[in-house]
C-alpha cells in the first residue's frame, strides 16, 4: 500500500493500492516494447526532450516542493533547492550528451579500434523517500539520454511525487513506454528482477534493501548500482573562525532533518579546539534548530519523514545514553502530533556502543575527540561505511594530505555533503557500488562496445 501521512500533523491524506502482478507484467511489457524505438531516436532528439524536462521541473518547482513537504516533511525552502539540483542534472546531461556519448578511437597493436557507447535496455529504478525528485533525476536523466527505458518504483510514502515526475517526463516528450511509474510492493521486486527483459537495477536506500536487491540481481546476472547508507566523518583540524565553522557544519548535518546518506554524521575534532567546538555547537544546535512547520520558510527543523522514523532515531539516542554517551542537548520526541524529534548532540561515544558504528538517520550529531591528525583519520576510517567525508582547516596542503588517507568515495574540503550534476557521486564498503552523476553516471548501464577496425 502506498500511503501519504503528513509527518507534521499525523493526518492520513491518501492511500493507493499496490500494483497487481499482472499490472507489473504489463509495465515490463511496455518498457520492453518501447526500448527499440527510444534507443533509435537520434541523440539530438533525446537530449532535447531531457532539456525540456529540465524546463518543466523549473516551472513547477513550487508545486513539487509543496508535494514533498506534504509527503515526507521536507522544509519548503529545501524542496525548492532540491528541484534546482534536479534542473541542473537534466540540463547537464542534455547539454553534454554529444560529448558523453561520442565514439572513442583506440589505437591497438596491429591496427585500430573504436569504442561506441550504447544503451543496454529496460532498467528498474528503486527510489527512496528522502529526496523524492533528486534521487530519481540522477538515475533517470543520464539513462534517458543514453537510450535506456525505465521502470520506476518509488518509495511507498511518495506516490504524488512519483506521479508528478512521470507527468513531467511524458509532457516533455518521453514516450509513455520509455518511462513507466509502477506502484510495486517490495515483495514484487524479485519477480521484476527475474524477468529477462530487465537488464539492470539501480537502488538508493538502506543497507538492508541493498543487500536484498544485490542478491536478486546477482542471482539473475543483472547489473546493479547501489547507493546505500553512510556515516560520513567530518574532521575539524583547526579553524580561524569557530562560529562560522560551527554554523556550516551544523547546517550540513541538519539538512533534510539529518535524513541524508552523505550528511556529516560523525564530527571528529582535534583536541586543541574540541572543547570550544562542542560548547558552541551545542548552543547553536539548541538555539537554532527548533521544530516547526515545514511549510513555513522560517522553520529550521521539520519533522522526520514518519513517526516510525522518529521513534527509531529516538530509540538509538536512548540506547547510546544508556550505554554511556553524554547527551549535550535534545534527544527527545516532541510532544504532540507528527514525527518531530529535538535536534541532538552526543559526545563520548566509544567503540563498544551501538551508535559508534551504526547510521543514525535523523537530526543527531556525534562529536569525537581526537588527540592527533592520525587518530582523527583512524576514527574516520573505523566504519563499515564509506560514502563521503569532509576535512576542515586552514592549511590547504594539510587538508589534501588528510583527504588522501580517508576511505570514502567522496571527500570535500571545507564543505560537507552536497551534490552537483557534473561531480560523480557514490561510495565504497557498505555504502554501495557504482557511481551516479557526471560522466561516470551515464556509463553504469552502458554497453561500451569495442569495434575492431
Short mmCIF file of C-alpha atoms in Angstrom, two decimals:
data_model
loop_
_atom_site.label_atom_id
_atom_site.label_comp_id
_atom_site.label_asym_id
_atom_site.label_seq_id
_atom_site.Cartn_x
_atom_site.Cartn_y
_atom_site.Cartn_z
CA UNK A 1 0.00 0.00 0.00
CA UNK A 2 1.26 3.48 -0.91
CA UNK A 3 0.22 5.82 1.89
CA UNK A 4 0.60 9.57 2.38
CA UNK A 5 0.58 10.65 6.03
CA UNK A 6 1.51 14.26 6.73
CA UNK A 7 4.58 13.99 9.03
CA UNK A 8 3.83 17.39 10.58
CA UNK A 9 0.30 16.55 11.72
CA UNK A 10 -0.10 12.79 11.50
CA UNK A 11 -3.06 13.28 9.15
CA UNK A 12 -3.74 10.41 6.77
CA UNK A 13 -4.11 12.00 3.34
CA UNK A 14 -4.31 9.23 0.77
CA UNK A 15 -3.91 5.51 0.19
CA UNK A 16 -3.11 3.88 -3.14
CA UNK A 17 -3.26 0.15 -3.73
CA UNK A 18 -0.15 -1.68 -4.85
CA UNK A 19 0.03 -2.78 -8.45
CA UNK A 20 -1.10 -6.31 -9.15
CA UNK A 21 1.30 -8.86 -10.57
CA UNK A 22 -0.50 -8.57 -13.91
CA UNK A 23 -0.05 -4.79 -13.89
CA UNK A 24 3.65 -5.20 -13.22
CA UNK A 25 3.98 -7.60 -16.14
CA UNK A 26 2.17 -5.10 -18.33
CA UNK A 27 4.57 -2.37 -17.21
CA UNK A 28 7.57 -4.54 -18.07
CA UNK A 29 5.94 -5.29 -21.44
CA UNK A 30 5.69 -1.55 -22.06
CA UNK A 31 9.32 -0.61 -21.32
CA UNK A 32 10.48 -3.63 -23.31
CA UNK A 33 8.27 -2.67 -26.23
CA UNK A 34 9.32 0.96 -26.03
CA UNK A 35 13.05 0.32 -25.94
CA UNK A 36 13.82 -0.26 -29.65
CA UNK A 37 12.16 2.92 -30.84
CA UNK A 38 13.54 5.06 -27.99
CA UNK A 39 17.12 3.92 -28.50
CA UNK A 40 16.81 4.58 -32.25
CA UNK A 41 15.68 8.17 -31.70
CA UNK A 42 18.53 10.48 -32.72
CA UNK A 43 20.62 11.57 -29.78
CA UNK A 44 19.79 15.19 -30.52
CA UNK A 45 16.08 14.41 -30.04
CA UNK A 46 16.60 12.52 -26.78
CA UNK A 47 18.76 15.35 -25.47
CA UNK A 48 16.17 17.96 -26.49
CA UNK A 49 13.45 16.05 -24.63
CA UNK A 50 15.61 15.86 -21.50
CA UNK A 51 16.26 19.62 -21.80
CA UNK A 52 12.51 20.26 -21.99
CA UNK A 53 12.08 18.17 -18.85
CA UNK A 54 14.54 20.48 -17.09
CA UNK A 55 12.43 23.48 -18.06
CA UNK A 56 9.25 21.83 -16.80
CA UNK A 57 10.84 20.91 -13.47
CA UNK A 58 11.96 24.52 -13.09
CA UNK A 59 8.49 25.84 -13.89
CA UNK A 60 6.86 23.55 -11.32
CA UNK A 61 9.38 23.94 -8.52
CA UNK A 62 6.87 25.36 -6.05
CA UNK A 63 4.31 22.66 -6.75
CA UNK A 64 6.86 19.86 -6.42
CA UNK A 65 8.34 21.34 -3.25
CA UNK A 66 4.89 21.54 -1.65
CA UNK A 67 4.24 17.91 -2.56
CA UNK A 68 7.48 16.79 -0.91
CA UNK A 69 6.65 18.82 2.19
CA UNK A 70 3.28 17.10 2.48
CA UNK A 71 4.57 13.59 1.79
CA UNK A 72 7.82 13.41 3.76
CA UNK A 73 8.08 16.64 5.71
CA UNK A 74 10.81 18.38 3.75
CA UNK A 75 11.29 22.07 4.54
CA UNK A 76 9.68 24.08 1.74
CA UNK A 77 12.89 26.00 1.01
CA UNK A 78 14.89 22.79 0.86
CA UNK A 79 12.30 21.35 -1.51
CA UNK A 80 12.78 24.27 -3.89
CA UNK A 81 16.53 23.82 -3.59
CA UNK A 82 16.17 20.14 -4.43
CA UNK A 83 14.32 20.97 -7.63
CA UNK A 84 17.11 23.37 -8.53
CA UNK A 85 19.56 20.45 -8.43
CA UNK A 86 17.15 18.33 -10.47
CA UNK A 87 17.07 21.01 -13.15
CA UNK A 88 20.87 21.16 -13.18
CA UNK A 89 21.10 17.39 -13.64
CA UNK A 90 18.69 17.23 -16.57
CA UNK A 91 20.39 20.20 -18.24
CA UNK A 92 23.87 18.77 -17.69
CA UNK A 93 23.06 15.53 -19.49
CA UNK A 94 21.13 17.31 -22.23
CA UNK A 95 23.90 19.84 -22.86
CA UNK A 96 26.73 17.31 -22.73
CA UNK A 97 25.07 14.35 -24.44
CA UNK A 98 27.15 14.51 -27.61
CA UNK A 99 30.43 14.62 -25.71
CA UNK A 100 29.49 11.97 -23.15
CA UNK A 101 28.32 9.51 -25.81
CA UNK A 102 30.91 10.20 -28.51
CA UNK A 103 32.82 7.32 -30.07
CA UNK A 104 36.31 6.84 -28.66
CA UNK A 105 39.12 6.00 -31.13
CA UNK A 106 41.54 3.43 -29.76
CA UNK A 107 44.99 2.55 -31.03
CA UNK A 108 45.75 -1.13 -30.56
CA UNK A 109 48.55 -3.47 -31.51
CA UNK A 110 48.36 -4.18 -35.22
CA UNK A 111 45.64 -1.70 -36.04
CA UNK A 112 42.91 0.44 -34.56
CA UNK A 113 39.54 0.17 -32.90
CA UNK A 114 36.71 2.35 -31.72
CA UNK A 115 34.65 2.20 -28.53
CA UNK A 116 31.00 3.03 -29.11
CA UNK A 117 28.63 3.90 -26.28
CA UNK A 118 25.27 2.17 -26.42
CA UNK A 119 22.26 1.55 -24.16
CA UNK A 120 21.56 -1.92 -22.78
CA UNK A 121 17.76 -1.98 -22.45
CA UNK A 122 14.99 -1.58 -19.88
CA UNK A 123 16.12 -0.75 -16.34
CA UNK A 124 14.44 -0.90 -12.97
CA UNK A 125 14.88 2.04 -10.60
CA UNK A 126 14.05 1.69 -6.90
CA UNK A 127 13.96 5.10 -5.27
CA UNK A 128 13.90 6.36 -1.65
CA UNK A 129 11.74 8.92 0.13
CA UNK A 130 14.37 11.34 1.48
CA UNK A 131 14.95 13.17 -1.84
CA UNK A 132 11.86 12.26 -3.87
CA UNK A 133 12.84 14.16 -7.03
CA UNK A 134 16.63 14.45 -6.90
CA UNK A 135 17.27 10.72 -6.47
CA UNK A 136 15.05 9.96 -9.47
CA UNK A 137 16.75 12.63 -11.60
CA UNK A 138 20.26 11.32 -11.17
CA UNK A 139 19.18 7.85 -12.33
CA UNK A 140 16.69 8.86 -15.00
CA UNK A 141 18.34 11.80 -16.80
CA UNK A 142 21.54 10.02 -17.96
CA UNK A 143 19.76 6.82 -18.89
CA UNK A 144 17.11 8.56 -20.96
CA UNK A 145 19.83 10.44 -22.82
CA UNK A 146 21.71 7.18 -23.34
CA UNK A 147 18.61 5.45 -24.75
CA UNK A 148 17.61 3.03 -21.99
CA UNK A 149 13.96 2.78 -20.95
CA UNK A 150 12.95 2.93 -17.30
CA UNK A 151 10.53 1.22 -14.97
CA UNK A 152 10.43 3.28 -11.77
CA UNK A 153 9.35 2.05 -8.34
CA UNK A 154 9.24 4.98 -5.94
CA UNK A 155 9.08 4.91 -2.14
CA UNK A 156 5.73 3.93 -0.68
CA UNK A 157 5.23 7.33 1.02
CA UNK A 158 5.87 9.40 -2.12
CA UNK A 159 3.20 8.45 -4.68
CA UNK A 160 2.27 12.01 -5.61
CA UNK A 161 5.90 12.91 -6.27
CA UNK A 162 6.20 9.77 -8.37
CA UNK A 163 3.16 10.67 -10.48
CA UNK A 164 4.26 14.29 -10.85
CA UNK A 165 7.65 13.19 -12.18
CA UNK A 166 6.04 10.81 -14.65
CA UNK A 167 3.70 13.55 -15.91
CA UNK A 168 6.56 15.98 -16.42
CA UNK A 169 8.65 13.48 -18.37
CA UNK A 170 5.77 12.50 -20.62
CA UNK A 171 4.84 16.13 -21.19
CA UNK A 172 8.47 16.84 -22.12
CA UNK A 173 8.24 14.21 -24.84
CA UNK A 174 9.49 11.00 -23.23
CA UNK A 175 7.28 8.28 -24.75
CA UNK A 176 4.80 6.67 -22.37
CA UNK A 177 6.54 3.33 -22.96
CA UNK A 178 10.02 4.72 -22.28
CA UNK A 179 9.29 5.80 -18.70
CA UNK A 180 6.72 3.94 -16.61
CA UNK A 181 5.92 4.55 -12.95
CA UNK A 182 4.76 1.45 -11.07
CA UNK A 183 3.38 1.28 -7.53
CA UNK A 184 5.04 -2.04 -6.77
CA UNK A 185 5.45 -3.63 -3.35
CA UNK A 186 8.90 -4.60 -2.13
CA UNK A 187 7.91 -8.25 -2.30
CA UNK A 188 7.32 -7.96 -6.04
CA UNK A 189 10.85 -6.79 -6.82
CA UNK A 190 12.41 -10.28 -7.08
CA UNK A 191 9.97 -11.23 -9.82
CA UNK A 192 10.73 -7.99 -11.66
CA UNK A 193 14.47 -8.65 -11.50
CA UNK A 194 13.99 -12.24 -12.62
CA UNK A 195 12.33 -11.08 -15.84
CA UNK A 196 14.97 -11.44 -18.60
CA UNK A 197 13.81 -8.23 -20.25
CA UNK A 198 15.02 -6.09 -17.32
CA UNK A 199 18.74 -5.50 -17.89
CA UNK A 200 19.78 -3.73 -14.70
CA UNK A 201 18.68 -2.15 -11.45
CA UNK A 202 19.59 0.99 -9.57
CA UNK A 203 18.64 1.28 -5.91
CA UNK A 204 19.06 4.12 -3.47
CA UNK A 205 18.05 3.06 0.00
CA UNK A 206 19.01 1.26 3.15
CA UNK A 207 21.81 -1.22 3.60
CA UNK A 208 19.26 -3.97 4.17
CA UNK A 209 17.43 -3.14 0.93
CA UNK A 210 20.73 -3.04 -0.92
CA UNK A 211 21.68 -6.49 0.27
CA UNK A 212 18.35 -7.91 -0.83
CA UNK A 213 18.41 -6.26 -4.27
CA UNK A 214 22.06 -7.12 -4.87
CA UNK A 215 21.33 -10.76 -4.08
CA UNK A 216 18.45 -10.86 -6.56
CA UNK A 217 20.44 -9.01 -9.20
CA UNK A 218 23.36 -11.39 -8.80
CA UNK A 219 21.10 -14.41 -8.92
CA UNK A 220 19.74 -13.15 -12.24
CA UNK A 221 23.06 -11.81 -13.62
CA UNK A 222 21.83 -8.22 -13.71
CA UNK A 223 24.00 -5.14 -13.35
CA UNK A 224 23.26 -3.27 -10.10
CA UNK A 225 24.14 0.21 -8.90
CA UNK A 226 23.61 0.67 -5.16
CA UNK A 227 23.73 3.91 -3.21
CA UNK A 228 23.19 2.90 0.40
CA UNK A 229 23.78 4.24 3.86
CA UNK A 230 26.56 6.36 5.21
CA UNK A 231 28.02 7.61 8.46
CA UNK A 232 30.22 10.29 6.99
CA UNK A 233 33.08 11.64 9.08
CA UNK A 234 33.75 15.37 9.32
CA UNK A 235 37.24 16.18 10.60
CA UNK A 236 37.96 19.60 12.10
CA UNK A 237 41.73 20.12 12.16
CA UNK A 238 41.67 23.78 13.12
CA UNK A 239 39.77 26.96 12.34
CA UNK A 240 40.32 30.69 12.25
CA UNK A 241 36.57 31.34 12.61
CA UNK A 242 34.95 28.96 15.09
CA UNK A 243 31.46 30.43 14.78
CA UNK A 244 31.46 30.08 11.01
CA UNK A 245 32.77 26.50 11.21
CA UNK A 246 30.10 25.57 13.73
CA UNK A 247 27.31 27.14 11.67
CA UNK A 248 28.44 25.49 8.45
CA UNK A 249 28.97 22.03 9.91
CA UNK A 250 25.73 22.07 11.90
CA UNK A 251 23.75 23.20 8.86
CA UNK A 252 25.28 20.40 6.79
CA UNK A 253 24.29 17.82 9.40
CA UNK A 254 20.75 19.11 9.91
CA UNK A 255 19.95 19.47 6.21
CA UNK A 256 16.83 17.46 5.35
CA UNK A 257 16.35 16.89 9.10
CA UNK A 258 19.52 14.80 9.08
CA UNK A 259 17.97 12.32 6.64
CA UNK A 260 20.75 12.38 4.05
CA UNK A 261 23.01 9.45 3.26
CA UNK A 262 26.02 11.73 2.88
CA UNK A 263 25.37 14.04 5.82
CA UNK A 264 28.33 14.54 8.20
CA UNK A 265 27.07 12.26 10.96
CA UNK A 266 30.36 11.91 12.87
CA UNK A 267 32.29 15.10 13.70
CA UNK A 268 35.88 14.37 14.70
CA UNK A 269 37.58 17.35 16.29
CA UNK A 270 41.21 17.73 17.27
CA UNK A 271 41.82 18.16 20.98
CA UNK A 272 43.06 21.75 20.93
CA UNK A 273 39.75 23.04 19.55
CA UNK A 274 37.43 20.26 20.79
CA UNK A 275 36.03 21.88 23.95
CA UNK A 276 35.24 25.19 22.27
CA UNK A 277 33.74 23.46 19.25
CA UNK A 278 31.45 21.24 21.35
CA UNK A 279 30.34 24.15 23.54
CA UNK A 280 29.47 26.41 20.61
CA UNK A 281 27.96 23.58 18.56
CA UNK A 282 25.68 22.58 21.42
CA UNK A 283 24.44 26.11 21.96
CA UNK A 284 23.99 26.68 18.22
CA UNK A 285 22.04 23.45 17.66
CA UNK A 286 19.80 24.03 20.67
CA UNK A 287 19.07 27.64 19.77
CA UNK A 288 18.77 27.38 16.00
CA UNK A 289 17.20 24.07 15.06
CA UNK A 290 13.81 24.41 16.69
CA UNK A 291 10.99 22.15 15.46
CA UNK A 292 8.39 23.89 13.30
CA UNK A 293 6.01 23.67 10.38
CA UNK A 294 7.94 22.52 7.28
CA UNK A 295 5.69 24.66 5.08
CA UNK A 296 6.90 27.80 6.91
CA UNK A 297 10.07 29.17 5.25
CA UNK A 298 11.34 30.28 8.67
CA UNK A 299 11.41 26.74 10.08
CA UNK A 300 14.86 25.25 10.58
CA UNK A 301 13.92 21.77 11.85
CA UNK A 302 10.99 19.95 10.20
CA UNK A 303 9.57 16.59 11.28
CA UNK A 304 11.19 13.37 10.22
CA UNK A 305 9.53 11.54 7.35
CA UNK A 306 7.37 9.36 9.58
CA UNK A 307 6.53 8.63 13.18
CA UNK A 308 8.27 5.27 12.82
CA UNK A 309 11.46 7.00 11.67
CA UNK A 310 11.32 9.46 14.58
CA UNK A 311 10.75 6.65 17.07
CA UNK A 312 13.67 4.68 15.67
CA UNK A 313 16.10 7.60 15.98
CA UNK A 314 14.86 8.38 19.50
CA UNK A 315 15.48 4.76 20.45
CA UNK A 316 19.03 4.96 19.06
CA UNK A 317 19.68 8.06 21.17
CA UNK A 318 18.29 6.38 24.30
CA UNK A 319 20.49 3.35 23.71
CA UNK A 320 23.59 5.49 23.26
CA UNK A 321 22.93 7.35 26.51
CA UNK A 322 22.18 4.12 28.37
CA UNK A 323 25.49 2.72 27.11
CA UNK A 324 27.43 5.73 28.41
CA UNK A 325 27.29 8.52 25.81
CA UNK A 326 26.83 12.10 27.02
CA UNK A 327 23.67 13.86 25.86
CA UNK A 328 24.58 17.53 25.38
CA UNK A 329 21.22 18.73 24.09
CA UNK A 330 17.96 17.39 22.65
CA UNK A 331 17.30 13.70 22.40
CA UNK A 332 13.55 13.63 22.96
CA UNK A 333 10.49 13.21 20.82
CA UNK A 334 8.42 16.39 20.75
CA UNK A 335 5.02 16.17 22.45
CA UNK A 336 2.04 16.41 20.15
CA UNK A 337 1.14 15.10 16.70
CA UNK A 338 3.65 14.48 13.96
CA UNK A 339 7.12 13.00 13.68
CA UNK A 340 9.15 15.67 15.46
CA UNK A 341 12.40 15.00 17.30
CA UNK A 342 14.64 17.51 19.06
CA UNK A 343 17.97 18.28 17.42
CA UNK A 344 20.57 16.33 19.37
CA UNK A 345 24.28 16.43 20.17
CA UNK A 346 26.03 13.37 21.66
CA UNK A 347 29.63 13.09 22.82
CA UNK A 348 31.77 10.42 24.49
CA UNK A 349 30.61 7.69 22.11
CA UNK A 350 33.02 4.74 22.22
CA UNK A 351 33.51 1.67 20.01
CA UNK A 352 31.63 -0.58 22.43
CA UNK A 353 28.42 1.42 21.87
CA UNK A 354 25.92 0.73 19.09
CA UNK A 355 25.98 4.36 17.97
CA UNK A 356 29.68 4.21 17.14
CA UNK A 357 29.17 2.04 14.07
CA UNK A 358 25.51 2.41 13.09
CA UNK A 359 23.95 5.06 10.89
CA UNK A 360 21.65 7.50 12.69
CA UNK A 361 19.26 8.86 10.08
CA UNK A 362 17.98 11.96 11.79
CA UNK A 363 18.97 15.29 13.42
CA UNK A 364 21.71 13.86 15.61
CA UNK A 365 25.37 14.94 15.77
CA UNK A 366 28.03 12.67 17.23
CA UNK A 367 31.22 14.51 18.22
CA UNK A 368 34.51 12.66 18.81
CA UNK A 369 37.72 13.97 20.31
CA UNK A 370 40.99 13.14 18.54
CA UNK A 371 44.41 13.77 20.08
CA UNK A 372 46.19 13.88 16.73
CA UNK A 373 45.68 14.06 13.00
CA UNK A 374 46.39 10.35 12.66
CA UNK A 375 43.89 9.46 15.37
CA UNK A 376 41.27 11.57 13.59
CA UNK A 377 41.93 9.66 10.36
CA UNK A 378 41.75 6.34 12.22
CA UNK A 379 38.36 7.24 13.75
CA UNK A 380 37.10 8.40 10.35
CA UNK A 381 38.05 5.10 8.73
CA UNK A 382 36.77 2.93 11.59
CA UNK A 383 33.36 2.48 9.99
CA UNK A 384 31.58 -0.09 7.87
CA UNK A 385 30.51 2.77 5.59
CA UNK A 386 32.49 4.75 3.03
CA UNK A 387 30.21 7.18 1.24
CA UNK A 388 31.52 10.70 1.82
CA UNK A 389 33.71 12.65 4.18
CA UNK A 390 34.92 16.18 4.76
CA UNK A 391 38.01 17.83 6.21
CA UNK A 392 38.01 21.34 7.65
CA UNK A 393 41.02 23.53 8.35
CA UNK A 394 43.19 26.45 7.29
CA UNK A 395 46.15 24.75 5.58
CA UNK A 396 45.33 23.56 2.02
CA UNK A 397 48.25 21.13 1.90
CA UNK A 398 47.24 19.57 5.20
CA UNK A 399 43.63 19.29 4.05
CA UNK A 400 44.64 17.43 0.90
CA UNK A 401 47.03 15.18 2.83
CA UNK A 402 44.32 14.12 5.25
CA UNK A 403 41.72 13.75 2.49
CA UNK A 404 44.03 11.37 0.66
CA UNK A 405 44.00 8.98 3.64
CA UNK A 406 40.24 8.78 4.15
CA UNK A 407 38.42 5.67 2.93
CA UNK A 408 35.40 7.11 1.12
CA UNK A 409 34.04 7.59 -2.35
CA UNK A 410 33.92 11.39 -1.96
CA UNK A 411 35.83 13.86 0.19
CA UNK A 412 35.03 17.57 0.48
CA UNK A 413 37.39 20.23 1.78
CA UNK A 414 35.86 22.95 3.98
CA UNK A 415 32.36 21.92 2.91
CA UNK A 416 30.27 18.85 3.57
CA UNK A 417 27.82 16.73 1.67
CA UNK A 418 26.05 18.34 -1.20
CA UNK A 419 25.77 17.24 -4.79
CA UNK A 420 26.24 18.67 -8.24
CA UNK A 421 25.42 17.38 -11.68
CA UNK A 422 28.96 17.11 -13.05
CA UNK A 423 30.59 15.52 -9.96
CA UNK A 424 30.41 11.71 -9.59
CA UNK A 425 28.52 10.53 -6.51
CA UNK A 426 28.96 7.16 -4.79
CA UNK A 427 30.77 5.23 -2.12
CA UNK A 428 32.71 2.14 -1.09
CA UNK A 429 32.44 -0.52 1.61
CA UNK A 430 28.83 -0.99 2.74
CA UNK A 431 27.79 2.35 1.26
CA UNK A 432 27.21 0.69 -2.07
CA UNK A 433 28.72 0.23 -5.50
CA UNK A 434 28.79 2.21 -8.70
CA UNK A 435 28.58 5.94 -9.37
CA UNK A 436 25.91 8.41 -10.34
CA UNK A 437 26.17 11.90 -11.84
CA UNK A 438 28.93 13.29 -14.02
CA UNK A 439 30.42 11.29 -16.85
CA UNK A 440 30.64 8.23 -14.60
CA UNK A 441 26.89 8.27 -14.04
CA UNK A 442 25.99 7.71 -17.68
CA UNK A 443 28.40 4.79 -18.03
CA UNK A 444 26.95 2.41 -15.43
CA UNK A 445 24.22 0.97 -17.68
CA UNK A 446 26.15 1.41 -20.91
CA UNK A 447 27.47 -1.11 -23.39
CA UNK A 448 30.95 0.12 -24.27
CA UNK A 449 31.22 -1.81 -27.48
CA UNK A 450 34.68 -2.45 -28.95
CA UNK A 451 34.74 -2.45 -32.75
CA UNK A 452 38.00 -3.71 -34.30
CA UNK A 453 38.70 -1.76 -37.46
#
